[in-house]
Amino acid sequence: MHDVPEGHTIHKIAKDHGKLLTGHEIRVSSPQGRFSGDAERVDGAVLERIEPHGKHLFYHWSTGDIGHVHLGLFGKYKVFRGEERPEPRGAVRMRLVGELATIDLAGPTACSIDDPSERKKILARLGPDPIKPRQRRQKMFDKIQKYKRGIGDLIMDQSVVAGVGNVYRAEALFVCGIHPLRPGVDCDEAELDALWVTITGMLRQGVKDGRIITVSRSELDLPKGARIRRGEATYTYKRDHCLRCGTEIELIDIANRTSYHCPTCQPR
DNA sequence: ATACCATGAACAG
DNA sequence: TGTTCCTGGTATC
């Protein structure tokens, strides 16, 4: 099994890597040689901040340049602490070497050094990120209520709300009892407010856990302190039967991605 | 050894 | 709407 990142992963990375790198001069290189922009532009600069938004990361450098990383389906970081600095393994797109750690990035969809206007452009096309404080949930509501497209399609659209992927889509709609094909225009404020609150809670919990657990322990019948295993951490996602009522989970293809829902708990 | 699949998203037409 | 790109674990021959 394989963890492809949703918003929670990105925020955790920003936090963890930020502790190791920010405030330090960083050697920046591209062992693979495919760093679009130019690693040299920021090589040796001080990393001032790693800013997450949805599934995107922005690296603020003391030169004024801004690094942009999007992991996509396959992107992965490897962290080596302290002095350990192994030969790059595989296609390392970006290597960051600081006093406290060496961090390698492989397989990202995007990795570039740009000027600040590029960050502005990207942020302008992203919806609010519920993990962050003071985000305007109304932006998400307005957008959803504008479209006939299904809510399951809409909440995975990063311009509607930033950070939700296929797992959180399935799980948030389940908890709110909303069918994924429910047209956006038919959703009322109360429903959308509940959805926002649910998504926010789930994503923030994911940052803490470092993984996606959307079930509440009380519904699992687990011994106290037992670890929630993969495969039992969700209500509908990748399950054969609904965790809550046992009904067979239905699969629908929404924009070429499998959507999971319980026809009993999420009636049309 | 090869095929296939995955939790993403840009792009062509 | 379909195609493409990036990786790596697992299934299949």
Short mmCIF file of C-alpha atoms (C1' of nucleotides) in Angstrom, two decimals:
data_model
loop_
_atom_site.label_atom_id
_atom_site.label_comp_id
_atom_site.label_asym_id
_atom_site.label_seq_id
_atom_site.Cartn_x
_atom_site.Cartn_y
_atom_site.Cartn_z
CA MET A 1 0.00 0.00 0.00
CA HIS A 2 1.11 3.41 -0.74
CA ASP A 3 0.35 6.75 0.73
CA VAL A 4 -0.30 9.41 -1.80
CA PRO A 5 -0.47 12.79 -0.19
CA GLU A 6 -3.53 14.88 0.53
CA GLY A 7 -3.41 18.23 2.29
CA HIS A 8 -2.58 16.86 5.72
CA THR A 9 0.67 15.32 4.43
CA ILE A 10 1.77 18.60 2.95
CA HIS A 11 1.16 20.54 6.15
CA LYS A 12 3.02 17.96 8.17
CA ILE A 13 5.95 18.15 5.79
CA ALA A 14 5.99 21.96 5.99
CA LYS A 15 6.06 21.75 9.77
CA ASP A 16 8.62 18.95 10.12
CA HIS A 17 10.96 20.13 7.39
CA GLY A 18 10.58 23.72 8.52
CA LYS A 19 12.01 22.83 11.93
CA LEU A 20 15.06 21.30 10.30
CA LEU A 21 15.73 23.87 7.61
CA THR A 22 14.37 27.33 8.24
CA GLY A 23 16.74 30.01 9.43
CA HIS A 24 19.71 28.17 7.97
CA GLU A 25 21.78 28.56 4.84
CA ILE A 26 20.85 25.67 2.59
CA ARG A 27 22.82 24.04 -0.18
CA VAL A 28 20.34 23.42 -2.99
CA SER A 29 21.10 21.06 -5.85
CA SER A 30 19.45 18.80 -8.38
CA PRO A 31 21.34 15.49 -8.63
CA GLN A 32 18.94 14.38 -11.34
CA GLY A 33 19.49 17.65 -13.17
CA ARG A 34 15.83 18.36 -13.88
CA PHE A 35 15.12 21.17 -11.49
CA SER A 36 13.10 23.58 -13.56
CA GLY A 37 13.96 27.20 -12.88
CA ASP A 38 17.45 26.90 -11.50
CA ALA A 39 18.66 25.35 -8.27
CA GLU A 40 21.66 27.69 -8.37
CA ARG A 41 19.46 30.72 -7.98
CA VAL A 42 18.91 29.85 -4.33
CA ASP A 43 21.90 27.63 -3.58
CA GLY A 44 23.39 28.87 -0.32
CA ALA A 45 20.48 31.18 0.50
CA VAL A 46 18.68 31.19 3.84
CA LEU A 47 15.35 29.40 3.86
CA GLU A 48 12.99 31.75 5.62
CA ARG A 49 9.80 29.75 5.56
CA ILE A 50 8.06 26.74 4.10
CA GLU A 51 4.49 27.70 3.39
CA PRO A 52 1.83 25.07 2.68
CA HIS A 53 -1.46 25.69 0.94
CA GLY A 54 -3.64 22.71 0.09
CA LYS A 55 -1.36 20.24 -1.64
CA HIS A 56 1.25 22.87 -2.56
CA LEU A 57 4.46 23.92 -0.82
CA PHE A 58 6.19 27.27 -1.20
CA TYR A 59 9.81 27.75 -0.14
CA HIS A 60 10.57 31.36 0.73
CA TRP A 61 14.26 32.10 0.12
CA SER A 62 16.29 35.07 1.32
CA THR A 63 17.04 35.93 -2.32
CA GLY A 64 13.36 36.74 -2.82
CA ASP A 65 12.87 33.70 -5.01
CA ILE A 66 10.16 31.22 -4.19
CA GLY A 67 10.41 27.47 -4.64
CA HIS A 68 7.29 25.61 -5.59
CA VAL A 69 6.74 21.88 -4.99
CA HIS A 70 3.74 19.74 -5.74
CA LEU A 71 4.12 16.03 -4.99
CA GLY A 72 1.35 14.76 -7.24
CA LEU A 73 0.67 11.06 -7.02
CA PHE A 74 4.22 9.85 -6.59
CA GLY A 75 6.36 12.58 -5.11
CA LYS A 76 8.29 11.66 -1.99
CA TYR A 77 10.70 13.26 0.43
CA LYS A 78 13.43 11.43 2.29
CA VAL A 79 14.91 13.01 5.39
CA PHE A 80 18.42 12.24 6.64
CA ARG A 81 19.22 13.78 9.97
CA GLY A 82 22.49 15.22 11.14
CA GLU A 83 25.65 14.52 9.20
CA GLU A 84 24.24 11.64 7.23
CA ARG A 85 24.39 12.51 3.58
CA PRO A 86 24.16 9.41 1.40
CA GLU A 87 24.73 9.35 -2.33
CA PRO A 88 21.43 10.34 -3.96
CA ARG A 89 19.42 7.21 -4.72
CA GLY A 90 17.21 7.18 -7.76
CA ALA A 91 15.99 10.30 -9.48
CA VAL A 92 16.52 12.96 -6.83
CA ARG A 93 15.02 16.14 -8.25
CA MET A 94 15.98 18.42 -5.39
CA ARG A 95 18.44 18.01 -2.54
CA LEU A 96 18.42 20.43 0.37
CA VAL A 97 21.39 20.29 2.70
CA GLY A 98 21.28 22.21 5.98
CA GLU A 99 23.10 22.03 9.29
CA LEU A 100 20.49 19.75 10.81
CA ALA A 101 19.41 17.56 7.93
CA THR A 102 19.62 16.57 4.30
CA ILE A 103 16.30 16.27 2.49
CA ASP A 104 15.83 14.66 -0.91
CA LEU A 105 12.79 15.05 -3.14
CA ALA A 106 11.95 12.51 -5.86
CA GLY A 107 9.09 12.14 -8.29
CA PRO A 108 7.17 15.38 -7.80
CA THR A 109 4.72 16.75 -10.33
CA ALA A 110 6.16 20.22 -9.84
CA CYS A 111 9.48 21.49 -8.54
CA SER A 112 10.64 24.92 -9.60
CA ILE A 113 12.20 28.19 -8.52
CA ASP A 114 10.13 31.18 -9.56
CA ASP A 115 9.64 34.78 -8.70
CA PRO A 116 6.87 35.68 -6.25
CA SER A 117 4.31 36.36 -8.97
CA GLU A 118 4.12 32.65 -9.69
CA ARG A 119 3.13 31.93 -6.09
CA LYS A 120 0.47 34.61 -6.32
CA LYS A 121 -0.87 33.03 -9.47
CA ILE A 122 -1.09 29.61 -7.92
CA LEU A 123 -2.72 30.87 -4.73
CA ALA A 124 -5.24 32.80 -6.79
CA ARG A 125 -6.54 29.66 -8.40
CA LEU A 126 -6.73 27.63 -5.18
CA GLY A 127 -9.70 27.55 -2.86
CA PRO A 128 -9.46 28.11 0.90
CA ASP A 129 -7.35 25.61 2.85
CA PRO A 130 -9.32 24.43 5.89
CA ILE A 131 -6.17 23.41 7.76
CA LYS A 132 -5.17 27.07 7.99
CA PRO A 133 -6.72 29.52 10.40
CA ARG A 134 -8.90 32.40 9.19
CA GLN A 135 -9.83 30.88 5.84
CA ARG A 136 -12.98 32.05 4.16
CA ARG A 137 -15.31 29.08 4.05
CA GLN A 138 -17.88 31.18 2.20
CA LYS A 139 -15.64 31.03 -0.86
CA MET A 140 -16.13 27.28 -0.92
CA PHE A 141 -19.88 27.59 -0.41
CA ASP A 142 -20.35 30.14 -3.17
CA LYS A 143 -18.45 28.05 -5.64
CA ILE A 144 -20.27 24.82 -4.81
CA GLN A 145 -23.68 26.46 -5.06
CA LYS A 146 -22.82 27.77 -8.51
CA TYR A 147 -22.48 24.36 -10.11
CA LYS A 148 -24.74 21.47 -11.04
CA ARG A 149 -21.74 19.16 -10.82
CA GLY A 150 -21.87 16.63 -8.00
CA ILE A 151 -20.52 17.61 -4.61
CA GLY A 152 -18.07 14.68 -4.82
CA ASP A 153 -16.62 16.17 -7.96
CA LEU A 154 -16.55 19.68 -6.50
CA ILE A 155 -14.77 19.08 -3.20
CA MET A 156 -11.89 17.37 -4.96
CA ASP A 157 -11.53 20.39 -7.21
CA GLN A 158 -8.63 22.33 -5.70
CA SER A 159 -10.10 25.64 -6.79
CA VAL A 160 -13.15 24.94 -4.63
CA VAL A 161 -11.35 23.78 -1.50
CA ALA A 162 -7.64 23.08 -1.25
CA GLY A 163 -6.24 19.90 0.23
CA VAL A 164 -9.04 17.36 -0.13
CA GLY A 165 -8.15 14.22 -2.09
CA ASN A 166 -9.95 10.99 -2.81
CA VAL A 167 -9.86 9.58 0.73
CA TYR A 168 -11.09 12.69 2.52
CA ARG A 169 -13.72 13.22 -0.15
CA ALA A 170 -15.25 9.82 0.52
CA GLU A 171 -14.98 10.06 4.28
CA ALA A 172 -16.20 13.62 4.76
CA LEU A 173 -19.26 13.03 2.58
CA PHE A 174 -19.97 9.85 4.51
CA VAL A 175 -19.83 11.55 7.90
CA CYS A 176 -22.13 14.29 6.62
CA GLY A 177 -24.51 11.76 5.05
CA ILE A 178 -24.27 13.36 1.63
CA HIS A 179 -24.39 11.41 -1.62
CA PRO A 180 -21.41 12.26 -3.86
CA LEU A 181 -23.65 12.96 -6.86
CA ARG A 182 -25.76 15.53 -5.01
CA PRO A 183 -25.65 18.62 -7.24
CA GLY A 184 -23.74 21.54 -5.78
CA VAL A 185 -26.64 23.92 -6.44
CA ASP A 186 -28.88 21.81 -4.21
CA CYS A 187 -26.62 22.07 -1.16
CA ASP A 188 -27.81 24.49 1.51
CA GLU A 189 -25.66 26.59 3.85
CA ALA A 190 -26.19 24.33 6.85
CA GLU A 191 -25.09 21.27 4.92
CA LEU A 192 -22.06 23.02 3.55
CA ASP A 193 -21.15 24.39 6.94
CA ALA A 194 -21.24 20.88 8.38
CA LEU A 195 -19.12 19.69 5.48
CA TRP A 196 -16.54 22.44 6.04
CA VAL A 197 -16.33 21.65 9.74
CA THR A 198 -15.96 17.93 9.00
CA ILE A 199 -13.27 18.43 6.38
CA THR A 200 -11.40 20.80 8.68
CA GLY A 201 -11.48 18.38 11.58
CA MET A 202 -10.38 15.46 9.46
CA LEU A 203 -7.51 17.24 7.77
CA ARG A 204 -6.21 18.71 11.03
CA GLN A 205 -6.40 15.32 12.70
CA GLY A 206 -4.46 13.93 9.75
CA VAL A 207 -1.67 16.45 10.33
CA LYS A 208 -1.42 15.28 13.95
CA ASP A 209 -1.58 11.58 13.15
CA GLY A 210 0.60 11.73 10.06
CA ARG A 211 -1.96 9.45 8.39
CA ILE A 212 -5.63 9.37 7.52
CA ILE A 213 -7.86 8.06 10.28
CA THR A 214 -11.44 9.21 9.91
CA VAL A 215 -13.31 6.66 12.03
CA SER A 216 -14.03 7.35 15.65
CA ARG A 217 -12.57 4.74 17.99
CA SER A 218 -15.96 4.13 19.57
CA GLU A 219 -17.23 2.63 16.33
CA LEU A 220 -14.37 0.18 16.08
CA ASP A 221 -14.67 -2.02 19.13
CA LEU A 222 -10.92 -2.03 19.69
CA PRO A 223 -9.03 -2.90 22.84
CA LYS A 224 -7.91 0.24 24.67
CA GLY A 225 -4.70 1.65 23.23
CA ALA A 226 -4.69 -0.70 20.24
CA ARG A 227 -3.43 0.84 17.05
CA ILE A 228 -5.95 1.44 14.28
CA ARG A 229 -4.76 -0.62 11.35
CA ARG A 230 -4.80 0.42 7.77
CA GLY A 231 -8.02 -0.79 6.21
CA GLU A 232 -10.06 -0.15 9.33
CA ALA A 233 -9.30 3.57 9.46
CA THR A 234 -12.09 4.59 7.08
CA TYR A 235 -15.88 4.22 6.84
CA THR A 236 -16.24 3.70 3.09
CA TYR A 237 -12.93 4.33 1.37
CA LYS A 238 -11.62 1.07 -0.10
CA ARG A 239 -14.03 -0.98 1.95
CA ASP A 240 -16.36 -3.71 0.68
CA HIS A 241 -19.00 -2.91 3.29
CA CYS A 242 -19.92 0.20 5.22
CA LEU A 243 -18.25 0.21 8.62
CA ARG A 244 -21.38 1.62 10.23
CA CYS A 245 -24.25 -0.35 8.71
CA GLY A 246 -22.67 -3.15 6.70
CA THR A 247 -24.29 -2.19 3.38
CA GLU A 248 -22.18 -2.94 0.35
CA ILE A 249 -20.16 0.13 -0.65
CA GLU A 250 -20.97 1.55 -4.07
CA LEU A 251 -18.28 2.72 -6.45
CA ILE A 252 -18.82 5.48 -8.97
CA ASP A 253 -16.33 6.90 -11.39
CA ILE A 254 -16.14 10.66 -10.91
CA ALA A 255 -13.76 12.43 -13.27
CA ASN A 256 -11.73 9.23 -13.68
CA ARG A 257 -11.33 8.62 -9.95
CA THR A 258 -13.16 6.02 -7.93
CA SER A 259 -15.62 7.51 -5.49
CA TYR A 260 -16.81 5.38 -2.58
CA HIS A 261 -20.10 5.80 -0.75
CA CYS A 262 -22.65 3.93 1.34
CA PRO A 263 -26.07 3.99 -0.37
CA THR A 264 -27.78 3.54 3.00
CA CYS A 265 -25.96 6.22 5.01
CA GLN A 266 -25.72 8.58 2.02
CA PRO A 267 -29.05 8.38 0.18
CA ARG A 268 -29.57 10.36 -2.99
"C1'" DA B 1 10.54 -9.97 -16.12
"C1'" DT B 2 6.48 -7.58 -16.84
"C1'" DA B 3 1.91 -5.45 -15.87
"C1'" DC B 4 -0.76 -2.93 -13.29
"C1'" DC B 5 -2.40 0.07 -9.95
"C1'" DA B 6 -2.60 4.16 -6.69
"C1'" DT B 7 -5.11 9.05 -2.34
"C1'" DG B 8 -2.91 14.28 -8.60
"C1'" DA B 9 -3.38 17.47 -11.95
"C1'" DA B 10 -2.03 19.69 -16.47
"C1'" DC B 11 -3.07 19.61 -21.08
"C1'" DA B 12 -5.02 18.69 -25.82
"C1'" DG B 13 -8.87 18.64 -28.56
"C1'" DT C 1 -13.22 13.29 -22.42
"C1'" DG C 2 -9.08 11.17 -22.77
"C1'" DT C 3 -3.89 11.20 -22.44
"C1'" DT C 4 0.22 12.05 -20.20
"C1'" DC C 5 3.78 12.40 -16.65
"C1'" DC C 6 6.34 11.25 -12.29
"C1'" DT C 7 7.41 6.24 -8.51
"C1'" DG C 8 7.20 2.04 -6.26
"C1'" DG C 9 4.68 -1.85 -4.24
"C1'" DT C 10 2.29 -5.83 -5.45
"C1'" DA C 11 0.22 -9.10 -8.60
"C1'" DT C 12 0.88 -12.02 -12.52
"C1'" DC C 13 3.30 -14.68 -16.01
#
